[in-house]
Amino acid sequence: LQTRLQAGQGYGNTLNCVLTVYRNESVAGFFKGMSFPLASIAVYSSVVFGVFSNTQRLLSQLRHGDPSRTPALADVALASTVAGFISVGIGTPVDLVKIRLQMQTQPYIEANIKLKPTVPGFPVYRGPIHCFRTVLQKEGIAGIYRGVGAMLLRDVPGYCLYFIPYTFFCGWITPDGCISPNPSSIWLAGGVAGAISWGTATPMDVVKSRLQADGVYLNKYKGTLDCILQSYQNEGLKVFFRGITVNAVRGFPMSSAMFLGYELSLKAMKRDQTETNP
């Protein structure tokens, strides 16, 4: 839904998009492009949370000589920025493949692809591997990392508005005297942080989606700035808030689960280390 609303045409609001996709593509239409992100999400999340956590520990070690010391707000912000930069290297190719597949509104038909390989309505990609290989062959590394500038502008501030609110709300919700937050506090703080982060990242998410969808059939945009200018000239300021409802709504449960899994995993590993090395 997010990709169709941001990069597609004629979908209107979220409900209209849901009905249109279901009417034209049935339930399968809602799961297009899912396999590649599903296969890579574990690696992606591990890298992002690992970079964030280890950067915080490194900063605490350098500042205070104690890696386990609670980091200052400035350290959280710096660790979030580093995690945002690293995430783009992994996330850009994954997002590109997902969006290219999602922007194809018809099932792959080999006969049609031979006759009209670049006409809208006749998909050019048979699946995630074929999509990745085709983009790499035709557009090179630059094609695989199309939209990387917009993704940097989305993810670097986006992760700051992800980890900082989480740290703040987690500390605020956790009762005084507790050494660590309980699962319900983690769940709520993670959900609020996710909604804030995805909501505020929507404008650059729109630009990124449009840049990465560009090239399936046509090449409309020359770069990030050109995409921003064309989108604004053609559709006004409101275009940069397309999909904000979907982003904010999906951000809550997704981030709740992510932070809960992260914190519980850390607790489990620390407990195992304590039992192994008393």
PDB file of C-alpha atoms in Angstrom:
ATOM      1  CA  LEU A   1       0.000   0.000   0.000  1.00  0.00           C
ATOM      2  CA  GLN A   2       2.772   2.404   0.936  1.00  0.00           C
ATOM      3  CA  THR A   3       4.582   1.979  -2.381  1.00  0.00           C
ATOM      4  CA  ARG A   4       1.407   2.205  -4.479  1.00  0.00           C
ATOM      5  CA  LEU A   5       0.251   5.358  -2.672  1.00  0.00           C
ATOM      6  CA  GLN A   6       3.639   7.053  -2.923  1.00  0.00           C
ATOM      7  CA  ALA A   7       4.806   6.059  -6.389  1.00  0.00           C
ATOM      8  CA  GLY A   8       1.609   4.942  -8.141  1.00  0.00           C
ATOM      9  CA  GLN A   9      -1.133   6.903  -9.836  1.00  0.00           C
ATOM     10  CA  GLY A  10      -4.906   6.974  -9.358  1.00  0.00           C
ATOM     11  CA  TYR A  11      -5.104   5.300  -5.950  1.00  0.00           C
ATOM     12  CA  GLY A  12      -6.413   8.316  -3.996  1.00  0.00           C
ATOM     13  CA  ASN A  13      -6.632   7.532  -0.289  1.00  0.00           C
ATOM     14  CA  THR A  14      -5.621   4.430   1.643  1.00  0.00           C
ATOM     15  CA  LEU A  15      -9.030   2.744   1.514  1.00  0.00           C
ATOM     16  CA  ASN A  16      -9.290   3.289  -2.232  1.00  0.00           C
ATOM     17  CA  CYS A  17      -5.823   1.804  -2.670  1.00  0.00           C
ATOM     18  CA  VAL A  18      -6.783  -1.281  -0.629  1.00  0.00           C
ATOM     19  CA  LEU A  19      -9.935  -1.840  -2.682  1.00  0.00           C
ATOM     20  CA  THR A  20      -8.193  -1.243  -6.020  1.00  0.00           C
ATOM     21  CA  VAL A  21      -5.349  -3.648  -5.272  1.00  0.00           C
ATOM     22  CA  TYR A  22      -7.762  -6.312  -4.031  1.00  0.00           C
ATOM     23  CA  ARG A  23     -10.114  -5.871  -6.990  1.00  0.00           C
ATOM     24  CA  ASN A  24      -7.338  -6.044  -9.598  1.00  0.00           C
ATOM     25  CA  GLU A  25      -4.872  -8.452  -8.013  1.00  0.00           C
ATOM     26  CA  SER A  26      -6.763 -10.257  -5.215  1.00  0.00           C
ATOM     27  CA  VAL A  27      -5.050 -11.022  -1.893  1.00  0.00           C
ATOM     28  CA  ALA A  28      -1.769 -11.914  -3.626  1.00  0.00           C
ATOM     29  CA  GLY A  29      -1.362  -8.266  -4.640  1.00  0.00           C
ATOM     30  CA  PHE A  30      -0.728  -7.281  -1.012  1.00  0.00           C
ATOM     31  CA  PHE A  31       2.257  -9.631  -0.774  1.00  0.00           C
ATOM     32  CA  LYS A  32       4.145  -8.674  -3.930  1.00  0.00           C
ATOM     33  CA  GLY A  33       7.855  -8.106  -3.386  1.00  0.00           C
ATOM     34  CA  MET A  34       7.725  -9.659   0.090  1.00  0.00           C
ATOM     35  CA  SER A  35      10.250 -12.481  -0.327  1.00  0.00           C
ATOM     36  CA  PHE A  36      13.410 -10.368  -0.676  1.00  0.00           C
ATOM     37  CA  PRO A  37      12.767  -8.157   2.410  1.00  0.00           C
ATOM     38  CA  LEU A  38      11.647 -11.230   4.359  1.00  0.00           C
ATOM     39  CA  ALA A  39      14.882 -13.050   3.531  1.00  0.00           C
ATOM     40  CA  SER A  40      17.064 -10.070   4.467  1.00  0.00           C
ATOM     41  CA  ILE A  41      15.248  -8.518   7.437  1.00  0.00           C
ATOM     42  CA  ALA A  42      17.124 -10.586  10.029  1.00  0.00           C
ATOM     43  CA  VAL A  43      20.524  -9.489   8.694  1.00  0.00           C
ATOM     44  CA  TYR A  44      19.380  -5.890   8.252  1.00  0.00           C
ATOM     45  CA  SER A  45      17.943  -5.568  11.767  1.00  0.00           C
ATOM     46  CA  SER A  46      20.922  -7.332  13.339  1.00  0.00           C
ATOM     47  CA  VAL A  47      23.341  -4.930  11.676  1.00  0.00           C
ATOM     48  CA  VAL A  48      21.346  -1.796  12.551  1.00  0.00           C
ATOM     49  CA  PHE A  49      20.770  -2.693  16.205  1.00  0.00           C
ATOM     50  CA  GLY A  50      24.280  -4.130  16.528  1.00  0.00           C
ATOM     51  CA  VAL A  51      25.904  -0.957  15.161  1.00  0.00           C
ATOM     52  CA  PHE A  52      23.724   1.213  17.401  1.00  0.00           C
ATOM     53  CA  SER A  53      24.454  -0.824  20.535  1.00  0.00           C
ATOM     54  CA  ASN A  54      28.195  -1.197  19.930  1.00  0.00           C
ATOM     55  CA  THR A  55      28.622   2.479  19.013  1.00  0.00           C
ATOM     56  CA  GLN A  56      26.971   3.421  22.315  1.00  0.00           C
ATOM     57  CA  ARG A  57      29.275   1.071  24.203  1.00  0.00           C
ATOM     58  CA  LEU A  58      32.325   2.458  22.410  1.00  0.00           C
ATOM     59  CA  LEU A  59      31.337   6.052  23.204  1.00  0.00           C
ATOM     60  CA  SER A  60      30.742   5.182  26.873  1.00  0.00           C
ATOM     61  CA  GLN A  61      34.150   3.495  26.989  1.00  0.00           C
ATOM     62  CA  LEU A  62      35.882   6.509  25.430  1.00  0.00           C
ATOM     63  CA  ARG A  63      34.085   9.077  27.599  1.00  0.00           C
ATOM     64  CA  HIS A  64      33.861   7.310  30.943  1.00  0.00           C
ATOM     65  CA  GLY A  65      36.047   4.217  30.723  1.00  0.00           C
ATOM     66  CA  ASP A  66      32.987   2.021  31.301  1.00  0.00           C
ATOM     67  CA  PRO A  67      31.167   0.535  28.270  1.00  0.00           C
ATOM     68  CA  SER A  68      28.171  -0.485  30.406  1.00  0.00           C
ATOM     69  CA  ARG A  69      27.489   3.049  31.633  1.00  0.00           C
ATOM     70  CA  THR A  70      24.180   4.594  30.542  1.00  0.00           C
ATOM     71  CA  PRO A  71      24.933   6.726  27.441  1.00  0.00           C
ATOM     72  CA  ALA A  72      24.193  10.455  27.311  1.00  0.00           C
ATOM     73  CA  LEU A  73      21.640  11.838  24.869  1.00  0.00           C
ATOM     74  CA  ALA A  74      24.443  13.070  22.572  1.00  0.00           C
ATOM     75  CA  ASP A  75      25.878   9.536  22.472  1.00  0.00           C
ATOM     76  CA  VAL A  76      22.468   8.084  21.596  1.00  0.00           C
ATOM     77  CA  ALA A  77      22.118  10.630  18.779  1.00  0.00           C
ATOM     78  CA  LEU A  78      25.592   9.865  17.392  1.00  0.00           C
ATOM     79  CA  ALA A  79      25.024   6.100  17.599  1.00  0.00           C
ATOM     80  CA  SER A  80      21.672   6.558  15.803  1.00  0.00           C
ATOM     81  CA  THR A  81      23.363   8.559  13.037  1.00  0.00           C
ATOM     82  CA  VAL A  82      26.014   5.888  12.509  1.00  0.00           C
ATOM     83  CA  ALA A  83      23.329   3.174  12.419  1.00  0.00           C
ATOM     84  CA  GLY A  84      21.385   5.219   9.839  1.00  0.00           C
ATOM     85  CA  PHE A  85      24.415   5.509   7.545  1.00  0.00           C
ATOM     86  CA  ILE A  86      25.210   1.794   7.785  1.00  0.00           C
ATOM     87  CA  SER A  87      21.584   0.778   7.208  1.00  0.00           C
ATOM     88  CA  VAL A  88      21.484   2.524   3.831  1.00  0.00           C
ATOM     89  CA  GLY A  89      24.214   0.280   2.404  1.00  0.00           C
ATOM     90  CA  ILE A  90      22.128  -2.822   3.084  1.00  0.00           C
ATOM     91  CA  GLY A  91      18.630  -1.392   2.768  1.00  0.00           C
ATOM     92  CA  THR A  92      18.840   0.427  -0.574  1.00  0.00           C
ATOM     93  CA  PRO A  93      19.157  -2.656  -2.845  1.00  0.00           C
ATOM     94  CA  VAL A  94      16.493  -4.509  -0.836  1.00  0.00           C
ATOM     95  CA  ASP A  95      14.042  -1.620  -1.070  1.00  0.00           C
ATOM     96  CA  LEU A  96      14.733  -1.151  -4.768  1.00  0.00           C
ATOM     97  CA  VAL A  97      13.906  -4.775  -5.596  1.00  0.00           C
ATOM     98  CA  LYS A  98      10.803  -4.690  -3.387  1.00  0.00           C
ATOM     99  CA  ILE A  99       9.490  -1.494  -4.976  1.00  0.00           C
ATOM    100  CA  ARG A 100      10.233  -2.586  -8.557  1.00  0.00           C
ATOM    101  CA  LEU A 101       8.270  -5.785  -7.976  1.00  0.00           C
ATOM    102  CA  GLN A 102       5.407  -4.005  -6.199  1.00  0.00           C
ATOM    103  CA  MET A 103       4.974  -1.537  -9.055  1.00  0.00           C
ATOM    104  CA  GLN A 104       4.203  -4.362 -11.454  1.00  0.00           C
ATOM    105  CA  THR A 105       0.450  -4.730 -11.478  1.00  0.00           C
ATOM    106  CA  GLN A 106       0.159  -7.775 -13.745  1.00  0.00           C
ATOM    107  CA  PRO A 107       1.465 -11.340 -13.426  1.00  0.00           C
ATOM    108  CA  TYR A 108       4.503 -12.182 -15.560  1.00  0.00           C
ATOM    109  CA  ILE A 109       3.567 -13.473 -19.029  1.00  0.00           C
ATOM    110  CA  GLU A 110       6.547 -14.553 -21.122  1.00  0.00           C
ATOM    111  CA  ALA A 111       4.842 -14.003 -24.475  1.00  0.00           C
ATOM    112  CA  ASN A 112       3.948 -10.417 -23.627  1.00  0.00           C
ATOM    113  CA  ILE A 113       7.355  -9.617 -22.220  1.00  0.00           C
ATOM    114  CA  LYS A 114       8.922 -10.523 -25.564  1.00  0.00           C
ATOM    115  CA  LEU A 115       6.516  -8.425 -27.553  1.00  0.00           C
ATOM    116  CA  LYS A 116       6.353  -5.311 -25.377  1.00  0.00           C
ATOM    117  CA  PRO A 117       9.036  -5.484 -22.699  1.00  0.00           C
ATOM    118  CA  THR A 118       8.775  -1.824 -21.595  1.00  0.00           C
ATOM    119  CA  VAL A 119       5.072  -1.086 -21.932  1.00  0.00           C
ATOM    120  CA  PRO A 120       3.239  -0.415 -18.630  1.00  0.00           C
ATOM    121  CA  GLY A 121       1.080  -3.362 -17.709  1.00  0.00           C
ATOM    122  CA  PHE A 122       3.608  -5.925 -18.942  1.00  0.00           C
ATOM    123  CA  PRO A 123       6.019  -6.728 -16.080  1.00  0.00           C
ATOM    124  CA  VAL A 124       9.714  -6.982 -16.819  1.00  0.00           C
ATOM    125  CA  TYR A 125      10.767  -8.863 -13.674  1.00  0.00           C
ATOM    126  CA  ARG A 126       9.920 -12.487 -12.902  1.00  0.00           C
ATOM    127  CA  GLY A 127      10.970 -12.383  -9.258  1.00  0.00           C
ATOM    128  CA  PRO A 128      13.449 -10.826  -6.799  1.00  0.00           C
ATOM    129  CA  ILE A 129      16.574 -12.582  -8.123  1.00  0.00           C
ATOM    130  CA  HIS A 130      15.653 -11.834 -11.743  1.00  0.00           C
ATOM    131  CA  CYS A 131      14.915  -8.214 -10.794  1.00  0.00           C
ATOM    132  CA  PHE A 132      18.248  -7.774  -9.004  1.00  0.00           C
ATOM    133  CA  ARG A 133      20.184  -9.385 -11.859  1.00  0.00           C
ATOM    134  CA  THR A 134      18.355  -7.374 -14.537  1.00  0.00           C
ATOM    135  CA  VAL A 135      18.904  -4.029 -12.789  1.00  0.00           C
ATOM    136  CA  LEU A 136      22.564  -4.877 -12.186  1.00  0.00           C
ATOM    137  CA  GLN A 137      23.110  -5.837 -15.840  1.00  0.00           C
ATOM    138  CA  LYS A 138      21.286  -2.853 -17.333  1.00  0.00           C
ATOM    139  CA  GLU A 139      22.034  -0.100 -14.815  1.00  0.00           C
ATOM    140  CA  GLY A 140      25.113  -1.315 -12.940  1.00  0.00           C
ATOM    141  CA  ILE A 141      25.887  -0.654  -9.267  1.00  0.00           C
ATOM    142  CA  ALA A 142      24.430   2.849  -9.619  1.00  0.00           C
ATOM    143  CA  GLY A 143      21.104   1.267 -10.589  1.00  0.00           C
ATOM    144  CA  ILE A 144      21.110  -1.032  -7.563  1.00  0.00           C
ATOM    145  CA  TYR A 145      21.730   1.995  -5.342  1.00  0.00           C
ATOM    146  CA  ARG A 146      19.239   4.254  -7.074  1.00  0.00           C
ATOM    147  CA  GLY A 147      17.614   6.531  -4.499  1.00  0.00           C
ATOM    148  CA  VAL A 148      20.513   6.196  -2.036  1.00  0.00           C
ATOM    149  CA  GLY A 149      20.636   9.973  -1.480  1.00  0.00           C
ATOM    150  CA  ALA A 150      16.947  10.126  -0.591  1.00  0.00           C
ATOM    151  CA  MET A 151      17.351   7.081   1.623  1.00  0.00           C
ATOM    152  CA  LEU A 152      20.216   8.758   3.506  1.00  0.00           C
ATOM    153  CA  LEU A 153      18.031  11.823   4.036  1.00  0.00           C
ATOM    154  CA  ARG A 154      15.292   9.515   5.294  1.00  0.00           C
ATOM    155  CA  ASP A 155      17.231   7.065   7.456  1.00  0.00           C
ATOM    156  CA  VAL A 156      19.830   9.223   9.205  1.00  0.00           C
ATOM    157  CA  PRO A 157      17.307  11.610  10.828  1.00  0.00           C
ATOM    158  CA  GLY A 158      14.775   8.760  10.853  1.00  0.00           C
ATOM    159  CA  TYR A 159      16.924   6.578  13.102  1.00  0.00           C
ATOM    160  CA  CYS A 160      17.651   9.555  15.379  1.00  0.00           C
ATOM    161  CA  LEU A 161      13.875   9.944  15.745  1.00  0.00           C
ATOM    162  CA  TYR A 162      13.674   6.187  16.309  1.00  0.00           C
ATOM    163  CA  PHE A 163      16.244   5.493  19.012  1.00  0.00           C
ATOM    164  CA  ILE A 164      16.096   8.829  20.882  1.00  0.00           C
ATOM    165  CA  PRO A 165      12.300   8.753  21.500  1.00  0.00           C
ATOM    166  CA  TYR A 166      12.579   5.078  22.428  1.00  0.00           C
ATOM    167  CA  THR A 167      15.285   5.831  25.012  1.00  0.00           C
ATOM    168  CA  PHE A 168      13.284   8.784  26.365  1.00  0.00           C
ATOM    169  CA  PHE A 169       9.915   7.023  26.575  1.00  0.00           C
ATOM    170  CA  CYS A 170      11.439   3.833  27.957  1.00  0.00           C
ATOM    171  CA  GLY A 171      13.070   5.784  30.779  1.00  0.00           C
ATOM    172  CA  TRP A 172       9.914   7.795  31.376  1.00  0.00           C
ATOM    173  CA  ILE A 173       7.564   4.794  31.504  1.00  0.00           C
ATOM    174  CA  THR A 174       9.846   2.555  33.597  1.00  0.00           C
ATOM    175  CA  PRO A 175       9.023   2.887  37.330  1.00  0.00           C
ATOM    176  CA  ASP A 176      11.678   4.356  39.620  1.00  0.00           C
ATOM    177  CA  GLY A 177      13.906   1.772  41.216  1.00  0.00           C
ATOM    178  CA  CYS A 178      13.734  -0.689  38.309  1.00  0.00           C
ATOM    179  CA  ILE A 179      17.110  -1.640  36.876  1.00  0.00           C
ATOM    180  CA  SER A 180      15.708  -2.357  33.420  1.00  0.00           C
ATOM    181  CA  PRO A 181      12.377  -1.696  31.670  1.00  0.00           C
ATOM    182  CA  ASN A 182       9.713  -4.384  31.741  1.00  0.00           C
ATOM    183  CA  PRO A 183       8.374  -5.905  28.473  1.00  0.00           C
ATOM    184  CA  SER A 184       5.223  -3.765  28.452  1.00  0.00           C
ATOM    185  CA  SER A 185       7.300  -0.560  28.739  1.00  0.00           C
ATOM    186  CA  ILE A 186       9.581  -1.717  25.941  1.00  0.00           C
ATOM    187  CA  TRP A 187       6.593  -2.602  23.756  1.00  0.00           C
ATOM    188  CA  LEU A 188       4.886   0.760  24.269  1.00  0.00           C
ATOM    189  CA  ALA A 189       8.041   2.871  23.962  1.00  0.00           C
ATOM    190  CA  GLY A 190       9.128   0.989  20.832  1.00  0.00           C
ATOM    191  CA  GLY A 191       5.717   1.439  19.223  1.00  0.00           C
ATOM    192  CA  VAL A 192       5.570   5.180  19.909  1.00  0.00           C
ATOM    193  CA  ALA A 193       9.133   5.617  18.630  1.00  0.00           C
ATOM    194  CA  GLY A 194       8.287   3.707  15.454  1.00  0.00           C
ATOM    195  CA  ALA A 195       5.180   5.776  14.773  1.00  0.00           C
ATOM    196  CA  ILE A 196       7.138   9.024  15.285  1.00  0.00           C
ATOM    197  CA  SER A 197      10.060   7.911  13.139  1.00  0.00           C
ATOM    198  CA  TRP A 198       8.015   6.607  10.210  1.00  0.00           C
ATOM    199  CA  GLY A 199       5.585   9.510  10.347  1.00  0.00           C
ATOM    200  CA  THR A 200       8.314  12.139  10.144  1.00  0.00           C
ATOM    201  CA  ALA A 201      10.300  10.180   7.540  1.00  0.00           C
ATOM    202  CA  THR A 202       7.356  10.035   5.106  1.00  0.00           C
ATOM    203  CA  PRO A 203       8.351  13.020   2.874  1.00  0.00           C
ATOM    204  CA  MET A 204      11.744  11.534   2.008  1.00  0.00           C
ATOM    205  CA  ASP A 205      10.191   8.072   1.887  1.00  0.00           C
ATOM    206  CA  VAL A 206       7.923   9.343  -0.910  1.00  0.00           C
ATOM    207  CA  VAL A 207      10.929  10.669  -2.837  1.00  0.00           C
ATOM    208  CA  LYS A 208      12.880   7.439  -2.315  1.00  0.00           C
ATOM    209  CA  SER A 209       9.950   5.287  -3.465  1.00  0.00           C
ATOM    210  CA  ARG A 210       9.456   7.386  -6.595  1.00  0.00           C
ATOM    211  CA  LEU A 211      13.130   7.290  -7.512  1.00  0.00           C
ATOM    212  CA  GLN A 212      13.359   3.530  -7.040  1.00  0.00           C
ATOM    213  CA  ALA A 213      10.102   2.839  -8.893  1.00  0.00           C
ATOM    214  CA  ASP A 214      11.344   5.025 -11.744  1.00  0.00           C
ATOM    215  CA  GLY A 215      12.930   2.811 -14.355  1.00  0.00           C
ATOM    216  CA  VAL A 216      10.466  -0.065 -14.328  1.00  0.00           C
ATOM    217  CA  TYR A 217       8.999   1.243 -17.573  1.00  0.00           C
ATOM    218  CA  LEU A 218      10.160   4.876 -17.848  1.00  0.00           C
ATOM    219  CA  ASN A 219      12.982   7.075 -16.602  1.00  0.00           C
ATOM    220  CA  LYS A 220      11.349  10.238 -15.332  1.00  0.00           C
ATOM    221  CA  TYR A 221      13.653  11.604 -12.620  1.00  0.00           C
ATOM    222  CA  LYS A 222      17.308  12.672 -12.882  1.00  0.00           C
ATOM    223  CA  GLY A 223      17.965  12.593  -9.146  1.00  0.00           C
ATOM    224  CA  THR A 224      16.686  13.397  -5.671  1.00  0.00           C
ATOM    225  CA  LEU A 225      16.305  17.152  -6.195  1.00  0.00           C
ATOM    226  CA  ASP A 226      14.674  16.691  -9.602  1.00  0.00           C
ATOM    227  CA  CYS A 227      12.197  14.220  -8.089  1.00  0.00           C
ATOM    228  CA  ILE A 228      11.326  16.676  -5.305  1.00  0.00           C
ATOM    229  CA  LEU A 229      10.801  19.547  -7.763  1.00  0.00           C
ATOM    230  CA  GLN A 230       8.763  17.537 -10.276  1.00  0.00           C
ATOM    231  CA  SER A 231       6.591  16.013  -7.563  1.00  0.00           C
ATOM    232  CA  TYR A 232       5.914  19.415  -6.001  1.00  0.00           C
ATOM    233  CA  GLN A 233       5.200  21.123  -9.340  1.00  0.00           C
ATOM    234  CA  ASN A 234       2.817  18.398 -10.493  1.00  0.00           C
ATOM    235  CA  GLU A 235       1.012  17.522  -7.258  1.00  0.00           C
ATOM    236  CA  GLY A 236       1.748  20.188  -4.667  1.00  0.00           C
ATOM    237  CA  LEU A 237       3.029  19.900  -1.102  1.00  0.00           C
ATOM    238  CA  LYS A 238       0.516  17.211  -0.143  1.00  0.00           C
ATOM    239  CA  VAL A 239       2.331  14.656  -2.310  1.00  0.00           C
ATOM    240  CA  PHE A 240       5.112  14.403   0.302  1.00  0.00           C
ATOM    241  CA  PHE A 241       2.635  13.118   2.885  1.00  0.00           C
ATOM    242  CA  ARG A 242       1.284  10.250   0.804  1.00  0.00           C
ATOM    243  CA  GLY A 243       1.224   7.043   2.799  1.00  0.00           C
ATOM    244  CA  ILE A 244       1.815   8.794   6.146  1.00  0.00           C
ATOM    245  CA  THR A 245      -1.132   6.957   7.723  1.00  0.00           C
ATOM    246  CA  VAL A 246       0.143   3.570   6.534  1.00  0.00           C
ATOM    247  CA  ASN A 247       3.673   4.405   7.701  1.00  0.00           C
ATOM    248  CA  ALA A 248       2.598   5.521  11.168  1.00  0.00           C
ATOM    249  CA  VAL A 249       0.155   2.637  11.684  1.00  0.00           C
ATOM    250  CA  ARG A 250       2.590  -0.060  10.563  1.00  0.00           C
ATOM    251  CA  GLY A 251       5.450   1.624  12.444  1.00  0.00           C
ATOM    252  CA  PHE A 252       3.883   0.970  15.845  1.00  0.00           C
ATOM    253  CA  PRO A 253       3.540  -2.857  15.882  1.00  0.00           C
ATOM    254  CA  MET A 254       6.659  -3.374  13.762  1.00  0.00           C
ATOM    255  CA  SER A 255       8.866  -1.307  16.070  1.00  0.00           C
ATOM    256  CA  SER A 256       7.249  -2.712  19.213  1.00  0.00           C
ATOM    257  CA  ALA A 257       8.173  -6.220  18.126  1.00  0.00           C
ATOM    258  CA  MET A 258      11.651  -5.126  17.009  1.00  0.00           C
ATOM    259  CA  PHE A 259      12.611  -3.427  20.278  1.00  0.00           C
ATOM    260  CA  LEU A 260      11.020  -6.141  22.402  1.00  0.00           C
ATOM    261  CA  GLY A 261      12.994  -8.821  20.583  1.00  0.00           C
ATOM    262  CA  TYR A 262      16.172  -6.738  20.852  1.00  0.00           C
ATOM    263  CA  GLU A 263      15.888  -6.059  24.581  1.00  0.00           C
ATOM    264  CA  LEU A 264      14.849  -9.604  25.504  1.00  0.00           C
ATOM    265  CA  SER A 265      17.717 -11.011  23.432  1.00  0.00           C
ATOM    266  CA  LEU A 266      20.198  -8.730  25.239  1.00  0.00           C
ATOM    267  CA  LYS A 267      18.844  -9.814  28.626  1.00  0.00           C
ATOM    268  CA  ALA A 268      19.085 -13.485  27.667  1.00  0.00           C
ATOM    269  CA  MET A 269      22.678 -13.108  26.459  1.00  0.00           C
ATOM    270  CA  LYS A 270      23.730 -11.168  29.565  1.00  0.00           C
ATOM    271  CA  ARG A 271      22.151 -13.823  31.786  1.00  0.00           C
ATOM    272  CA  ASP A 272      24.005 -16.576  29.940  1.00  0.00           C
ATOM    273  CA  GLN A 273      27.286 -14.672  30.313  1.00  0.00           C
ATOM    274  CA  THR A 274      26.684 -14.209  34.050  1.00  0.00           C
ATOM    275  CA  GLU A 275      25.961 -17.909  34.514  1.00  0.00           C
ATOM    276  CA  THR A 276      29.032 -18.899  32.475  1.00  0.00           C
ATOM    277  CA  ASN A 277      31.389 -16.382  34.135  1.00  0.00           C
ATOM    278  CA  PRO A 278      30.250 -15.923  37.756  1.00  0.00           C
TER     279      PRO A 278
END
